[in-house]
Amino acid sequence: MGGLRGGIDLGGTKIQAVVVDEAGSVLSSVRRPTPKDRGPEGVAEAMADVLRDAAHDAGAETSGLVGVGVGSPGAVDEASGVVARATNVLPEWVGPYALAEELSRRLGAPTTIGNDVQVATDAEFQLGAGRHYRSLLGVFWGTGVGGGLVLDGRGWVGRGAAGEIGHMVYRRRGAHCPCGRRGCMEAYAGRGAMEAHARAMADRGVSTKLFKIMEQRGRTRLASAVWATALAERDRLATRLVDRAVKAIATTVASAVNLLDVEAVVIGGGMGVRLGAPYVERIEQAMQPHLFVSDRPPAVHLAALGDTGGAIGAALLVGASPAGAQVA
Ligand SMILES: [Zn+2]
């Protein structure tokens, strides 16, 4: 079988791997938890294992793949394949680590690394909800809120750090953001910040089913599914915090649209995908009063590739220079 590519999406809670064919269709998909206690080496080992299983399911060996792409958090040097400061999702990953070189060696296939959010945006642009447009803002609503841009048909990474929509300022001197600053949109809309807020409210005696649902599901964090269940059960605190998140996302996304005038906004990420179309519609409606050109709003779509979009986008890095350089 020729032309098969591997893609790995590295997240703080899970590693998602896919094998795709020449057209980008998914042949196999494997997901496992991200090891928390073995540092970058342990993560690289787990990534190689997950992709090996995906290749096996597709009837291939990793050494037979044309190449492997990785969407990684942290500071990604695409030319060298080195990743540093992935600490927002992987606390032990502080210093630089030659991830592409390590994976190439373990897998026997050339490996390319890109920014996780940008590759997910590129996947929606090439194959998903953004495929009919030339310009696009991808918003990935999960533990944090990431953003990716395609402008005039090309990904825009700025000097390497563009798209940080979660850290656009929503309220001056506002809530504390996980990034250490105050008032960022993510401080209101990131699932991590929402959980911290919910815990503080529960500690103060505000009644909520959120943590009971979490325990019933055997979870230790307020996963997206926990929020979705609490909303379905009309939990008042969950409803209030999600409403607040919707407002914060809508306001900052509308501001970004006023600056960039993109044709479309695609909403993905764990929360975006789990809460789905009704909440994407609510974000779209809440954007409206803030749009400068209000009679020509951008299209707002739910991510079409769901939560495998990141891994599919990573696979699209293979052979897609100059988006990323390959380390053989
Ligand atoms: Zn921030």
Tab-separated table of C-alpha atoms and ligand atoms in Angstrom:
chain	number	residue	atom	x	y	z
A	1	MET	CA	0.000	0.000	0.000
A	2	GLY	CA	1.535	3.299	-1.041
A	3	GLY	CA	0.929	6.819	0.070
A	4	LEU	CA	-0.142	6.135	3.655
A	5	ARG	CA	0.589	8.852	6.214
A	6	GLY	CA	0.514	8.805	9.993
A	7	GLY	CA	-0.791	11.611	12.164
A	8	ILE	CA	-0.505	12.061	15.923
A	9	ASP	CA	-2.319	14.654	18.014
A	10	LEU	CA	-0.553	15.098	21.350
A	11	GLY	CA	-2.841	16.410	24.067
A	12	GLY	CA	-2.613	16.784	27.815
A	13	THR	CA	-5.063	13.972	28.477
A	14	LYS	CA	-4.819	11.773	25.375
A	15	ILE	CA	-2.693	10.830	22.417
A	16	GLN	CA	-4.749	10.355	19.248
A	17	ALA	CA	-3.187	8.656	16.231
A	18	VAL	CA	-4.583	8.072	12.747
A	19	VAL	CA	-3.376	6.556	9.502
A	20	VAL	CA	-4.775	8.267	6.401
A	21	ASP	CA	-4.587	7.466	2.701
A	22	GLU	CA	-3.499	9.815	-0.095
A	23	ALA	CA	-6.874	11.593	-0.068
A	24	GLY	CA	-6.733	12.183	3.694
A	25	SER	CA	-9.410	9.549	4.470
A	26	VAL	CA	-8.958	7.910	7.860
A	27	LEU	CA	-8.088	4.194	7.656
A	28	SER	CA	-7.507	3.642	11.354
A	29	SER	CA	-7.707	5.589	14.573
A	30	VAL	CA	-6.300	4.765	18.037
A	31	ARG	CA	-6.478	6.816	21.224
A	32	ARG	CA	-4.746	6.360	24.611
A	33	PRO	CA	-4.170	8.418	27.743
A	34	THR	CA	-1.045	10.603	27.806
A	35	PRO	CA	1.445	9.296	30.410
A	36	LYS	CA	1.858	11.965	33.071
A	37	ASP	CA	4.879	10.852	35.047
A	38	ARG	CA	7.611	9.858	32.607
A	39	GLY	CA	8.591	13.207	31.079
A	40	PRO	CA	9.055	13.861	27.330
A	41	GLU	CA	10.796	10.478	26.784
A	42	GLY	CA	7.809	8.621	28.177
A	43	VAL	CA	5.435	10.695	26.068
A	44	ALA	CA	7.479	10.019	22.908
A	45	GLU	CA	7.480	6.298	23.649
A	46	ALA	CA	3.705	6.293	24.147
A	47	MET	CA	3.196	8.301	20.943
A	48	ALA	CA	5.229	5.756	18.973
A	49	ASP	CA	3.224	2.874	20.500
A	50	VAL	CA	-0.137	4.464	19.664
A	51	LEU	CA	0.862	5.129	16.050
A	52	ARG	CA	2.285	1.608	15.712
A	53	ASP	CA	-1.124	0.233	16.742
A	54	ALA	CA	-2.912	2.528	14.285
A	55	ALA	CA	-0.574	1.400	11.485
A	56	HIS	CA	-1.191	-2.236	12.422
A	57	ASP	CA	-4.967	-1.669	12.251
A	58	ALA	CA	-4.478	-0.202	8.771
A	59	GLY	CA	-2.446	-3.253	7.727
A	60	ALA	CA	0.851	-1.385	7.568
A	61	GLU	CA	4.177	-1.017	9.359
A	62	THR	CA	5.214	2.452	10.501
A	63	SER	CA	8.414	2.089	8.432
A	64	GLY	CA	6.198	1.761	5.357
A	65	LEU	CA	4.496	5.134	5.933
A	66	VAL	CA	5.447	8.019	3.630
A	67	GLY	CA	5.868	10.060	6.773
A	68	VAL	CA	4.406	10.943	10.140
A	69	GLY	CA	3.065	14.325	11.233
A	70	VAL	CA	2.592	15.455	14.809
A	71	GLY	CA	0.451	18.252	16.201
A	72	SER	CA	2.114	19.304	19.442
A	73	PRO	CA	1.403	21.843	22.149
A	74	GLY	CA	4.166	24.109	23.403
A	75	ALA	CA	6.791	26.053	21.494
A	76	VAL	CA	7.317	24.070	18.289
A	77	ASP	CA	10.362	24.694	16.108
A	78	GLU	CA	9.105	23.188	12.870
A	79	ALA	CA	12.488	23.281	11.136
A	80	SER	CA	14.319	21.294	13.817
A	81	GLY	CA	11.400	19.277	15.191
A	82	VAL	CA	12.209	20.428	18.716
A	83	VAL	CA	9.410	21.082	21.228
A	84	ALA	CA	9.844	23.129	24.413
A	85	ARG	CA	7.571	24.575	27.108
A	86	ALA	CA	4.661	22.217	26.596
A	87	THR	CA	3.982	22.756	30.299
A	88	ASN	CA	0.445	24.090	29.865
A	89	VAL	CA	-0.647	20.536	29.060
A	90	LEU	CA	2.356	18.462	30.167
A	91	PRO	CA	3.836	19.891	33.380
A	92	GLU	CA	7.124	17.959	33.155
A	93	TRP	CA	7.884	19.097	29.587
A	94	VAL	CA	9.905	22.233	30.293
A	95	GLY	CA	13.136	22.264	28.313
A	96	PRO	CA	13.636	21.596	24.587
A	97	TYR	CA	13.204	17.990	23.440
A	98	ALA	CA	14.018	16.675	19.958
A	99	LEU	CA	10.628	15.027	19.444
A	100	ALA	CA	10.800	14.650	15.641
A	101	GLU	CA	14.218	12.992	15.770
A	102	GLU	CA	13.143	10.622	18.536
A	103	LEU	CA	9.922	9.601	16.753
A	104	SER	CA	11.718	9.184	13.406
A	105	ARG	CA	14.134	6.798	15.087
A	106	ARG	CA	11.423	4.817	16.864
A	107	LEU	CA	9.056	4.627	13.881
A	108	GLY	CA	11.493	4.337	10.972
A	109	ALA	CA	9.603	7.072	9.101
A	110	PRO	CA	10.408	10.773	8.585
A	111	THR	CA	8.531	12.860	11.145
A	112	THR	CA	7.291	16.445	10.920
A	113	ILE	CA	6.061	18.509	13.871
A	114	GLY	CA	3.579	21.378	13.759
A	115	ASN	CA	1.559	23.411	16.230
A	116	ASP	CA	-1.448	21.366	17.421
A	117	VAL	CA	-4.045	24.067	16.927
A	118	GLN	CA	-2.717	25.175	13.551
A	119	VAL	CA	-2.752	21.637	12.140
A	120	ALA	CA	-6.333	21.151	13.379
A	121	THR	CA	-7.294	24.407	11.645
A	122	ASP	CA	-5.561	23.290	8.432
A	123	ALA	CA	-7.467	19.995	8.552
A	124	GLU	CA	-10.823	21.819	8.795
A	125	PHE	CA	-9.671	24.122	5.976
A	126	GLN	CA	-8.608	21.316	3.630
A	127	LEU	CA	-11.117	18.580	4.456
A	128	GLY	CA	-13.689	19.829	6.971
A	129	ALA	CA	-16.108	22.651	7.701
A	130	GLY	CA	-13.759	25.286	6.226
A	131	ARG	CA	-13.168	23.647	2.857
A	132	HIS	CA	-15.371	26.089	0.905
A	133	TYR	CA	-13.559	29.190	2.149
A	134	ARG	CA	-10.292	31.050	1.542
A	135	SER	CA	-10.059	32.537	5.027
A	136	LEU	CA	-10.891	30.972	8.331
A	137	LEU	CA	-10.574	31.323	12.082
A	138	GLY	CA	-10.482	28.007	13.949
A	139	VAL	CA	-11.479	28.177	17.620
A	140	PHE	CA	-10.693	25.114	19.743
A	141	TRP	CA	-12.668	25.217	22.955
A	142	GLY	CA	-11.202	22.700	25.410
A	143	THR	CA	-9.100	22.848	28.576
A	144	GLY	CA	-7.822	26.109	27.151
A	145	VAL	CA	-9.090	27.961	24.108
A	146	GLY	CA	-6.742	27.800	21.111
A	147	GLY	CA	-7.058	29.510	17.758
A	148	GLY	CA	-5.711	28.955	14.257
A	149	LEU	CA	-5.830	31.152	11.178
A	150	VAL	CA	-5.965	30.603	7.439
A	151	LEU	CA	-5.722	33.862	5.488
A	152	ASP	CA	-6.051	33.950	1.708
A	153	GLY	CA	-5.594	30.195	1.527
A	154	ARG	CA	-2.479	29.975	3.688
A	155	GLY	CA	-1.977	29.207	7.350
A	156	TRP	CA	-0.897	32.272	9.305
A	157	VAL	CA	1.342	31.652	12.314
A	158	GLY	CA	2.828	35.135	12.597
A	159	ARG	CA	6.258	34.846	14.179
A	160	GLY	CA	5.189	31.458	15.495
A	161	ALA	CA	2.633	32.485	18.084
A	162	ALA	CA	-0.370	33.795	16.131
A	163	GLY	CA	-3.903	32.644	16.851
A	164	GLU	CA	-3.911	32.887	20.647
A	165	ILE	CA	-7.556	33.851	20.696
A	166	GLY	CA	-7.910	32.502	24.251
A	167	HIS	CA	-5.585	35.234	25.482
A	168	MET	CA	-7.342	38.127	23.841
A	169	VAL	CA	-8.372	40.465	26.630
A	170	TYR	CA	-12.052	40.143	27.454
A	171	ARG	CA	-12.101	42.031	30.772
A	172	ARG	CA	-9.374	44.404	31.897
A	173	ARG	CA	-8.246	43.362	35.432
A	174	GLY	CA	-10.682	40.468	35.097
A	175	ALA	CA	-10.491	36.820	36.167
A	176	HIS	CA	-7.116	35.107	36.605
A	177	CYS	CA	-6.066	33.191	33.500
A	178	PRO	CA	-4.048	29.941	33.600
A	179	CYS	CA	-1.389	31.879	31.592
A	180	GLY	CA	-0.738	34.061	34.639
A	181	ARG	CA	-2.375	37.198	33.231
A	182	ARG	CA	-5.804	38.570	33.981
A	183	GLY	CA	-8.988	39.016	32.031
A	184	CYS	CA	-8.146	36.737	29.087
A	185	MET	CA	-11.084	35.067	27.333
A	186	GLU	CA	-9.714	31.663	28.450
A	187	ALA	CA	-10.105	32.726	32.089
A	188	TYR	CA	-13.875	32.648	31.418
A	189	ALA	CA	-14.200	29.996	28.713
A	190	GLY	CA	-11.378	27.462	29.150
A	191	ARG	CA	-12.620	24.216	30.685
A	192	GLY	CA	-9.700	24.349	33.146
A	193	ALA	CA	-10.650	27.818	34.364
A	194	MET	CA	-14.347	26.868	34.395
A	195	GLU	CA	-13.567	23.869	36.602
A	196	ALA	CA	-11.500	25.978	39.019
A	197	HIS	CA	-14.371	28.453	39.221
A	198	ALA	CA	-16.946	25.691	39.770
A	199	ARG	CA	-14.833	24.193	42.576
A	200	ALA	CA	-14.486	27.564	44.285
A	201	MET	CA	-18.253	28.110	44.061
A	202	ALA	CA	-18.996	24.582	45.365
A	203	ASP	CA	-16.572	25.156	48.274
A	204	ARG	CA	-18.544	28.281	49.086
A	205	GLY	CA	-21.697	26.201	49.308
A	206	VAL	CA	-23.241	26.823	45.896
A	207	SER	CA	-25.172	23.695	45.015
A	208	THR	CA	-24.239	21.869	41.804
A	209	LYS	CA	-24.412	18.348	40.394
A	210	LEU	CA	-21.168	18.805	38.448
A	211	PHE	CA	-18.902	16.976	40.885
A	212	LYS	CA	-21.400	14.200	41.567
A	213	ILE	CA	-21.684	13.558	37.814
A	214	MET	CA	-17.878	13.577	37.598
A	215	GLU	CA	-17.606	10.902	40.304
A	216	GLN	CA	-20.385	8.793	38.799
A	217	ARG	CA	-18.428	8.746	35.558
A	218	GLY	CA	-15.231	7.747	37.352
A	219	ARG	CA	-13.512	10.979	36.347
A	220	THR	CA	-11.243	13.226	38.387
A	221	ARG	CA	-11.764	16.317	36.235
A	222	LEU	CA	-14.798	18.072	34.829
A	223	ALA	CA	-14.513	16.581	31.330
A	224	SER	CA	-16.630	17.985	28.495
A	225	ALA	CA	-19.080	15.093	28.856
A	226	VAL	CA	-19.593	16.035	32.528
A	227	TRP	CA	-20.499	19.597	31.555
A	228	ALA	CA	-22.835	18.319	28.823
A	229	THR	CA	-24.650	16.035	31.286
A	230	ALA	CA	-24.960	18.807	33.875
A	231	LEU	CA	-26.452	21.108	31.210
A	232	ALA	CA	-28.910	18.413	30.161
A	233	GLU	CA	-29.950	18.085	33.822
A	234	ARG	CA	-30.384	21.870	34.009
A	235	ASP	CA	-27.740	22.313	36.686
A	236	ARG	CA	-27.820	26.025	37.493
A	237	LEU	CA	-24.122	26.578	38.137
A	238	ALA	CA	-23.087	24.642	35.006
A	239	THR	CA	-25.612	26.615	32.950
A	240	ARG	CA	-24.357	29.908	34.339
A	241	LEU	CA	-20.676	29.101	33.714
A	242	VAL	CA	-21.294	27.822	30.177
A	243	ASP	CA	-23.387	30.930	29.405
A	244	ARG	CA	-20.496	33.038	30.634
A	245	ALA	CA	-18.069	31.064	28.440
A	246	VAL	CA	-20.292	31.466	25.367
A	247	LYS	CA	-20.379	35.236	25.899
A	248	ALA	CA	-16.599	35.485	26.341
A	249	ILE	CA	-15.914	33.383	23.222
A	250	ALA	CA	-18.472	35.268	21.125
A	251	THR	CA	-17.193	38.702	22.134
A	252	THR	CA	-13.524	37.988	21.412
A	253	VAL	CA	-14.243	36.043	18.213
A	254	ALA	CA	-16.376	38.948	16.959
A	255	SER	CA	-13.471	41.311	17.720
A	256	ALA	CA	-11.089	39.046	15.778
A	257	VAL	CA	-13.561	39.014	12.860
A	258	ASN	CA	-13.708	42.824	12.928
A	259	LEU	CA	-9.918	42.861	12.549
A	260	LEU	CA	-9.478	40.081	9.975
A	261	ASP	CA	-12.835	39.847	8.152
A	262	VAL	CA	-12.483	36.069	7.700
A	263	GLU	CA	-15.180	34.275	5.710
A	264	ALA	CA	-15.765	31.589	8.304
A	265	VAL	CA	-15.304	30.638	11.945
A	266	VAL	CA	-15.039	26.934	12.840
A	267	ILE	CA	-15.619	25.916	16.459
A	268	GLY	CA	-14.003	22.665	17.632
A	269	GLY	CA	-12.174	21.348	20.684
A	270	GLY	CA	-13.476	18.990	23.371
A	271	MET	CA	-16.158	21.358	24.649
A	272	GLY	CA	-17.092	22.640	21.183
A	273	VAL	CA	-17.497	19.147	19.739
A	274	ARG	CA	-19.313	17.749	22.798
A	275	LEU	CA	-21.774	20.623	23.225
A	276	GLY	CA	-22.214	20.713	19.454
A	277	ALA	CA	-24.353	22.680	17.031
A	278	PRO	CA	-26.806	24.298	19.504
A	279	TYR	CA	-23.913	25.970	21.326
A	280	VAL	CA	-22.151	26.950	18.107
A	281	GLU	CA	-25.419	28.657	17.144
A	282	ARG	CA	-25.497	30.439	20.483
A	283	ILE	CA	-21.943	31.674	19.953
A	284	GLU	CA	-22.933	32.879	16.474
A	285	GLN	CA	-25.921	34.801	17.876
A	286	ALA	CA	-23.926	36.299	20.722
A	287	MET	CA	-21.296	37.536	18.225
A	288	GLN	CA	-23.851	39.508	16.238
A	289	PRO	CA	-24.089	42.708	18.349
A	290	HIS	CA	-20.285	43.040	18.306
A	291	LEU	CA	-19.782	42.703	14.543
A	292	PHE	CA	-18.826	45.992	12.919
A	293	VAL	CA	-20.254	44.924	9.545
A	294	SER	CA	-23.336	43.330	11.059
A	295	ASP	CA	-25.200	42.671	7.808
A	296	ARG	CA	-22.423	40.432	6.483
A	297	PRO	CA	-21.460	38.100	9.341
A	298	PRO	CA	-18.995	35.257	8.769
A	299	ALA	CA	-20.302	31.695	8.477
A	300	VAL	CA	-19.982	29.942	11.849
A	301	HIS	CA	-19.661	26.158	11.747
A	302	LEU	CA	-19.096	23.262	14.105
A	303	ALA	CA	-15.799	21.476	13.318
A	304	ALA	CA	-16.657	18.727	10.825
A	305	LEU	CA	-13.769	16.389	11.704
A	306	GLY	CA	-14.690	16.150	15.391
A	307	ASP	CA	-11.946	15.298	17.808
A	308	THR	CA	-9.774	13.426	15.290
A	309	GLY	CA	-9.244	16.669	13.297
A	310	GLY	CA	-5.958	17.355	15.090
A	311	ALA	CA	-4.491	13.977	14.146
A	312	ILE	CA	-5.779	14.224	10.558
A	313	GLY	CA	-4.250	17.703	10.265
A	314	ALA	CA	-0.971	16.352	11.627
A	315	ALA	CA	-0.951	13.694	8.890
A	316	LEU	CA	-1.497	16.452	6.309
A	317	LEU	CA	1.855	17.965	7.401
A	318	VAL	CA	3.593	15.091	5.628
A	319	GLY	CA	4.855	16.336	2.302
A	320	ALA	CA	3.243	19.719	2.876
A	321	SER	CA	6.429	21.811	3.010
A	322	PRO	CA	7.040	24.613	3.747
A	323	ALA	CA	4.461	24.235	6.544
A	324	GLY	CA	6.979	22.064	8.347
A	325	ALA	CA	10.421	20.708	7.637
A	326	GLN	CA	11.063	16.981	7.815
A	327	VAL	CA	13.640	15.379	10.014
A	328	ALA	CA	14.709	12.085	8.449
B	1	ZN	ZN	-4.307	34.194	29.349
